[in-house]
Amino acid sequence: MAGPTVTAWRQRAGEYLRESSRPLAALAFILPLLALYELGVIILGPQAVRNGADVWLRQLLDGLGLGQYFLLPVLTVGGLLGWHYVARHRWELSVSTLLIMAGECVGLAFLLLVLARGEAALFEAALRDPTAAAIPAAMPWVLSARAAVVGRVVGFLGAGVYEEALFRMLLVPPVAGAASRLGVRGGIGVACAVIITSIGFSAAHYLGAQGEAFQTFSFAFRCTAGAFFALLFIHRGFGIAAGTHAIYDILAGFA
């Protein structure tokens, strides 16, 4: 009895891992986050500060003469649909997969929070300074007291979607491809892409008018978080990476 049961469980687990890593599952999973972010920014108006990756992507589109307001979320949705089509995946998705994805993201976000606490403890011990390792969450937000909680949650949702879209979906594959063309093969090229994009992800939090003051620990930890999200993107797909990022930012922002 145990043998068939274990075999059936492994088959279901394998089916979930395959289905949840596909772009169609990612799209269905992040669509509510994307909608809440865009709607929240519209409702909050001047009280809202857009996520930095969102701003940069929109500036790029503006520079190309494509400044329509809803073009960026439409391109995000279209990109995932196109990716799914080109990869010739099945156009099937179960509700149970999305529910399990939510649980997986929560668990991974808690794991990253534990890693953050551990890295902070090591950093404090190395510097003998208990104030040197404040755990960062996301980009800073300038909000009125009335909109503070809602605005922060909206911002964290945007960080999950657009930072993952920029630093993982748009940058990891071409950087890995460039490494391959330079003769760096296999896993080493992918590792180079993870490292380079993670450093860029961390550095981005200190750029622009809304950027934070540079701190060694926050920079180091964001490199760790960037690598964590990049590995999730590579092995578990865009949806899990974006969902984990958004949930982690919420946990770290309010813990």
CSV table of C-alpha atoms in Angstrom, one decimal:
chain,number,residue,atom,x,y,z
A,1,MET,CA,0.0,0.0,0.0
A,2,ALA,CA,2.8,2.4,0.9
A,3,GLY,CA,4.6,2.0,-2.4
A,4,PRO,CA,1.7,3.2,-4.7
A,5,THR,CA,0.8,5.9,-2.3
A,6,VAL,CA,4.4,7.3,-2.3
A,7,THR,CA,4.6,7.0,-6.1
A,8,ALA,CA,1.3,8.8,-6.5
A,9,TRP,CA,2.4,11.6,-4.2
A,10,ARG,CA,5.7,12.0,-6.1
A,11,GLN,CA,3.8,12.2,-9.4
A,12,ARG,CA,1.5,14.9,-8.0
A,13,ALA,CA,4.5,16.8,-6.6
A,14,GLY,CA,6.3,16.6,-9.9
A,15,GLU,CA,3.2,17.8,-11.8
A,16,TYR,CA,2.9,20.7,-9.4
A,17,LEU,CA,6.5,21.7,-9.8
A,18,ARG,CA,6.2,21.6,-13.6
A,19,GLU,CA,2.9,23.5,-13.8
A,20,SER,CA,3.8,26.1,-11.2
A,21,SER,CA,7.0,27.0,-13.0
A,22,ARG,CA,5.3,27.7,-16.3
A,23,PRO,CA,4.6,31.3,-17.5
A,24,LEU,CA,0.9,30.8,-17.5
A,25,ALA,CA,0.8,29.9,-13.9
A,26,ALA,CA,3.1,32.9,-13.1
A,27,LEU,CA,0.7,35.2,-15.0
A,28,ALA,CA,-2.4,33.9,-13.2
A,29,PHE,CA,-0.5,34.1,-9.8
A,30,ILE,CA,0.9,37.6,-10.2
A,31,LEU,CA,-2.1,39.1,-12.0
A,32,PRO,CA,-3.9,40.0,-8.7
A,33,LEU,CA,-0.7,41.6,-7.3
A,34,LEU,CA,-0.2,43.6,-10.5
A,35,ALA,CA,-3.9,44.8,-10.5
A,36,LEU,CA,-3.8,45.8,-6.8
A,37,TYR,CA,-0.5,47.7,-7.3
A,38,GLU,CA,-1.7,49.6,-10.4
A,39,LEU,CA,-5.1,50.3,-8.9
A,40,GLY,CA,-3.6,51.3,-5.5
A,41,VAL,CA,-1.3,53.8,-7.2
A,42,ILE,CA,-4.2,55.3,-9.1
A,43,ILE,CA,-6.4,55.6,-5.9
A,44,LEU,CA,-3.6,56.9,-3.7
A,45,GLY,CA,-2.6,59.5,-6.4
A,46,PRO,CA,0.1,61.9,-5.1
A,47,GLN,CA,0.3,60.0,-1.8
A,48,ALA,CA,1.8,57.0,-3.6
A,49,VAL,CA,5.4,56.6,-4.7
A,50,ARG,CA,5.9,54.1,-7.5
A,51,ASN,CA,8.3,51.3,-7.2
A,52,GLY,CA,11.7,52.2,-8.6
A,53,ALA,CA,11.8,49.4,-11.2
A,54,ASP,CA,8.3,50.5,-12.4
A,55,VAL,CA,9.6,54.0,-12.8
A,56,TRP,CA,12.7,53.0,-14.7
A,57,LEU,CA,10.7,50.7,-17.1
A,58,ARG,CA,8.2,53.5,-17.8
A,59,GLN,CA,11.0,55.9,-18.4
A,60,LEU,CA,12.5,53.5,-20.9
A,61,LEU,CA,9.1,53.2,-22.7
A,62,ASP,CA,8.7,56.9,-22.6
A,63,GLY,CA,12.1,57.3,-24.3
A,64,LEU,CA,10.9,55.0,-27.0
A,65,GLY,CA,7.8,57.1,-27.5
A,66,LEU,CA,5.6,54.5,-25.8
A,67,GLY,CA,4.3,56.5,-22.8
A,68,GLN,CA,0.8,55.1,-22.6
A,69,TYR,CA,-0.1,54.6,-18.9
A,70,PHE,CA,-1.2,51.0,-19.0
A,71,LEU,CA,1.4,49.8,-21.6
A,72,LEU,CA,3.8,48.4,-19.0
A,73,PRO,CA,1.4,46.1,-17.2
A,74,VAL,CA,0.0,45.1,-20.7
A,75,LEU,CA,3.6,44.3,-21.8
A,76,THR,CA,4.2,42.3,-18.6
A,77,VAL,CA,1.1,40.2,-19.2
A,78,GLY,CA,1.8,39.9,-23.0
A,79,GLY,CA,5.4,38.9,-22.3
A,80,LEU,CA,4.4,36.0,-20.0
A,81,LEU,CA,1.7,34.8,-22.5
A,82,GLY,CA,4.3,35.0,-25.3
A,83,TRP,CA,6.8,33.1,-23.3
A,84,HIS,CA,4.3,30.4,-22.6
A,85,TYR,CA,3.3,30.2,-26.2
A,86,VAL,CA,6.9,30.0,-27.5
A,87,ALA,CA,7.8,27.3,-25.0
A,88,ARG,CA,4.8,25.3,-26.3
A,89,HIS,CA,3.5,24.6,-22.8
A,90,ARG,CA,0.0,23.3,-22.3
A,91,TRP,CA,-2.7,25.9,-21.8
A,92,GLU,CA,-4.0,24.2,-18.6
A,93,LEU,CA,-3.9,25.4,-15.1
A,94,SER,CA,-5.6,24.2,-11.9
A,95,VAL,CA,-6.8,26.4,-9.0
A,96,SER,CA,-5.1,24.0,-6.6
A,97,THR,CA,-1.7,24.9,-8.2
A,98,LEU,CA,-2.2,28.6,-7.5
A,99,LEU,CA,-3.2,27.9,-3.9
A,100,ILE,CA,-0.1,25.7,-3.3
A,101,MET,CA,2.0,28.4,-5.0
A,102,ALA,CA,0.7,30.9,-2.4
A,103,GLY,CA,1.7,28.6,0.4
A,104,GLU,CA,5.1,28.0,-1.1
A,105,CYS,CA,5.8,31.7,-1.4
A,106,VAL,CA,4.8,32.3,2.2
A,107,GLY,CA,7.2,29.5,3.3
A,108,LEU,CA,10.1,30.8,1.1
A,109,ALA,CA,9.5,34.4,2.3
A,110,PHE,CA,9.8,33.2,5.9
A,111,LEU,CA,13.0,31.3,5.0
A,112,LEU,CA,14.5,34.5,3.5
A,113,LEU,CA,13.5,36.4,6.7
A,114,VAL,CA,15.4,33.8,8.7
A,115,LEU,CA,18.4,34.2,6.4
A,116,ALA,CA,18.1,37.9,6.9
A,117,ARG,CA,18.1,37.5,10.7
A,118,GLY,CA,21.1,35.2,10.5
A,119,GLU,CA,23.1,37.4,8.3
A,120,ALA,CA,22.3,40.4,10.5
A,121,ALA,CA,23.5,38.5,13.6
A,122,LEU,CA,26.8,37.5,11.8
A,123,PHE,CA,27.3,41.1,10.7
A,124,GLU,CA,26.7,42.5,14.2
A,125,ALA,CA,29.1,40.0,15.7
A,126,ALA,CA,31.8,40.9,13.1
A,127,LEU,CA,31.4,44.6,13.7
A,128,ARG,CA,30.5,44.4,17.4
A,129,ASP,CA,27.8,47.0,16.6
A,130,PRO,CA,24.2,46.1,17.3
A,131,THR,CA,22.9,49.0,15.2
A,132,ALA,CA,24.9,48.2,12.0
A,133,ALA,CA,22.5,45.5,10.7
A,134,ALA,CA,19.0,46.8,10.3
A,135,ILE,CA,17.2,44.5,8.0
A,136,PRO,CA,16.0,46.3,4.8
A,137,ALA,CA,12.7,45.8,3.2
A,138,ALA,CA,12.2,47.6,0.0
A,139,MET,CA,12.5,51.1,-1.5
A,140,PRO,CA,11.6,53.9,1.0
A,141,TRP,CA,8.1,55.3,0.8
A,142,VAL,CA,7.0,58.9,1.5
A,143,LEU,CA,3.3,58.7,2.5
A,144,SER,CA,0.9,60.6,4.8
A,145,ALA,CA,-0.2,58.9,8.0
A,146,ARG,CA,-3.7,58.2,6.5
A,147,ALA,CA,-2.3,56.2,3.5
A,148,ALA,CA,0.9,54.8,5.2
A,149,VAL,CA,-0.1,51.2,5.7
A,150,VAL,CA,-2.0,50.8,2.4
A,151,GLY,CA,0.7,52.7,0.5
A,152,ARG,CA,3.4,50.5,1.8
A,153,VAL,CA,1.6,47.3,1.0
A,154,VAL,CA,0.8,48.6,-2.5
A,155,GLY,CA,4.5,49.4,-2.9
A,156,PHE,CA,5.6,46.0,-1.8
A,157,LEU,CA,3.3,44.4,-4.3
A,158,GLY,CA,4.8,46.5,-7.1
A,159,ALA,CA,8.3,45.6,-5.9
A,160,GLY,CA,7.5,41.9,-6.2
A,161,VAL,CA,6.2,42.1,-9.7
A,162,TYR,CA,8.3,44.8,-11.4
A,163,GLU,CA,11.7,44.3,-9.7
A,164,GLU,CA,11.4,40.6,-10.6
A,165,ALA,CA,10.4,41.5,-14.1
A,166,LEU,CA,13.3,43.8,-14.5
A,167,PHE,CA,16.2,42.1,-12.6
A,168,ARG,CA,15.3,38.5,-13.2
A,169,MET,CA,13.0,38.0,-16.2
A,170,LEU,CA,14.6,40.7,-18.4
A,171,LEU,CA,18.2,40.6,-17.2
A,172,VAL,CA,19.1,37.1,-16.0
A,173,PRO,CA,18.6,35.3,-19.4
A,174,PRO,CA,20.6,37.9,-21.5
A,175,VAL,CA,23.4,38.1,-19.0
A,176,ALA,CA,23.7,34.3,-18.9
A,177,GLY,CA,23.6,34.4,-22.7
A,178,ALA,CA,26.3,37.0,-22.9
A,179,ALA,CA,28.5,34.9,-20.5
A,180,SER,CA,28.0,31.9,-22.8
A,181,ARG,CA,29.0,33.9,-25.9
A,182,LEU,CA,32.2,34.9,-24.0
A,183,GLY,CA,33.0,31.3,-23.5
A,184,VAL,CA,31.7,30.8,-19.9
A,185,ARG,CA,29.7,27.6,-20.2
A,186,GLY,CA,27.0,25.8,-18.3
A,187,GLY,CA,26.4,26.5,-14.6
A,188,ILE,CA,29.3,28.9,-14.3
A,189,GLY,CA,27.6,31.3,-16.8
A,190,VAL,CA,24.3,31.1,-15.0
A,191,ALA,CA,26.2,31.7,-11.7
A,192,CYS,CA,27.7,34.8,-13.2
A,193,ALA,CA,24.3,36.0,-14.3
A,194,VAL,CA,23.0,35.5,-10.8
A,195,ILE,CA,25.9,37.4,-9.2
A,196,ILE,CA,25.9,40.3,-11.6
A,197,THR,CA,22.1,40.9,-11.6
A,198,SER,CA,22.0,40.5,-7.8
A,199,ILE,CA,24.7,43.2,-7.4
A,200,GLY,CA,22.7,45.4,-9.8
A,201,PHE,CA,19.5,44.7,-7.9
A,202,SER,CA,21.1,45.7,-4.6
A,203,ALA,CA,22.8,48.9,-6.0
A,204,ALA,CA,19.5,50.1,-7.5
A,205,HIS,CA,18.1,50.7,-4.0
A,206,TYR,CA,20.5,53.5,-3.5
A,207,LEU,CA,19.9,55.4,-6.8
A,208,GLY,CA,17.7,58.4,-7.5
A,209,ALA,CA,15.9,60.9,-5.3
A,210,GLN,CA,14.1,58.1,-3.4
A,211,GLY,CA,17.2,56.0,-2.9
A,212,GLU,CA,18.4,55.0,0.5
A,213,ALA,CA,21.7,56.2,2.1
A,214,PHE,CA,24.3,53.4,1.4
A,215,GLN,CA,24.9,51.0,4.2
A,216,THR,CA,27.3,48.0,4.0
A,217,PHE,CA,24.9,45.5,5.6
A,218,SER,CA,21.8,46.5,3.6
A,219,PHE,CA,23.8,46.3,0.4
A,220,ALA,CA,25.3,42.9,1.3
A,221,PHE,CA,21.9,41.5,2.3
A,222,ARG,CA,20.2,42.8,-0.8
A,223,CYS,CA,22.8,41.0,-2.8
A,224,THR,CA,21.9,37.8,-0.9
A,225,ALA,CA,18.2,38.4,-1.5
A,226,GLY,CA,18.8,39.1,-5.1
A,227,ALA,CA,20.6,35.8,-5.5
A,228,PHE,CA,17.8,34.1,-3.6
A,229,PHE,CA,15.2,35.5,-6.0
A,230,ALA,CA,17.3,34.8,-9.1
A,231,LEU,CA,17.6,31.1,-8.0
A,232,LEU,CA,13.9,30.9,-7.5
A,233,PHE,CA,13.3,32.4,-10.9
A,234,ILE,CA,15.7,29.9,-12.6
A,235,HIS,CA,14.4,26.8,-10.7
A,236,ARG,CA,10.8,27.7,-9.7
A,237,GLY,CA,9.7,30.3,-12.3
A,238,PHE,CA,8.7,33.9,-12.3
A,239,GLY,CA,5.5,33.5,-10.3
A,240,ILE,CA,7.2,32.0,-7.3
A,241,ALA,CA,10.0,34.6,-7.4
A,242,ALA,CA,7.6,37.5,-7.6
A,243,GLY,CA,5.2,36.2,-5.0
A,244,THR,CA,8.0,35.4,-2.6
A,245,HIS,CA,9.5,38.9,-3.1
A,246,ALA,CA,6.2,40.6,-2.4
A,247,ILE,CA,5.4,38.6,0.7
A,248,TYR,CA,9.0,39.0,2.1
A,249,ASP,CA,8.8,42.7,1.7
A,250,ILE,CA,5.5,42.8,3.6
A,251,LEU,CA,6.9,40.6,6.4
A,252,ALA,CA,10.1,42.6,6.6
A,253,GLY,CA,8.3,45.9,6.3
A,254,PHE,CA,5.9,45.3,9.2
A,255,ALA,CA,7.7,42.7,11.4
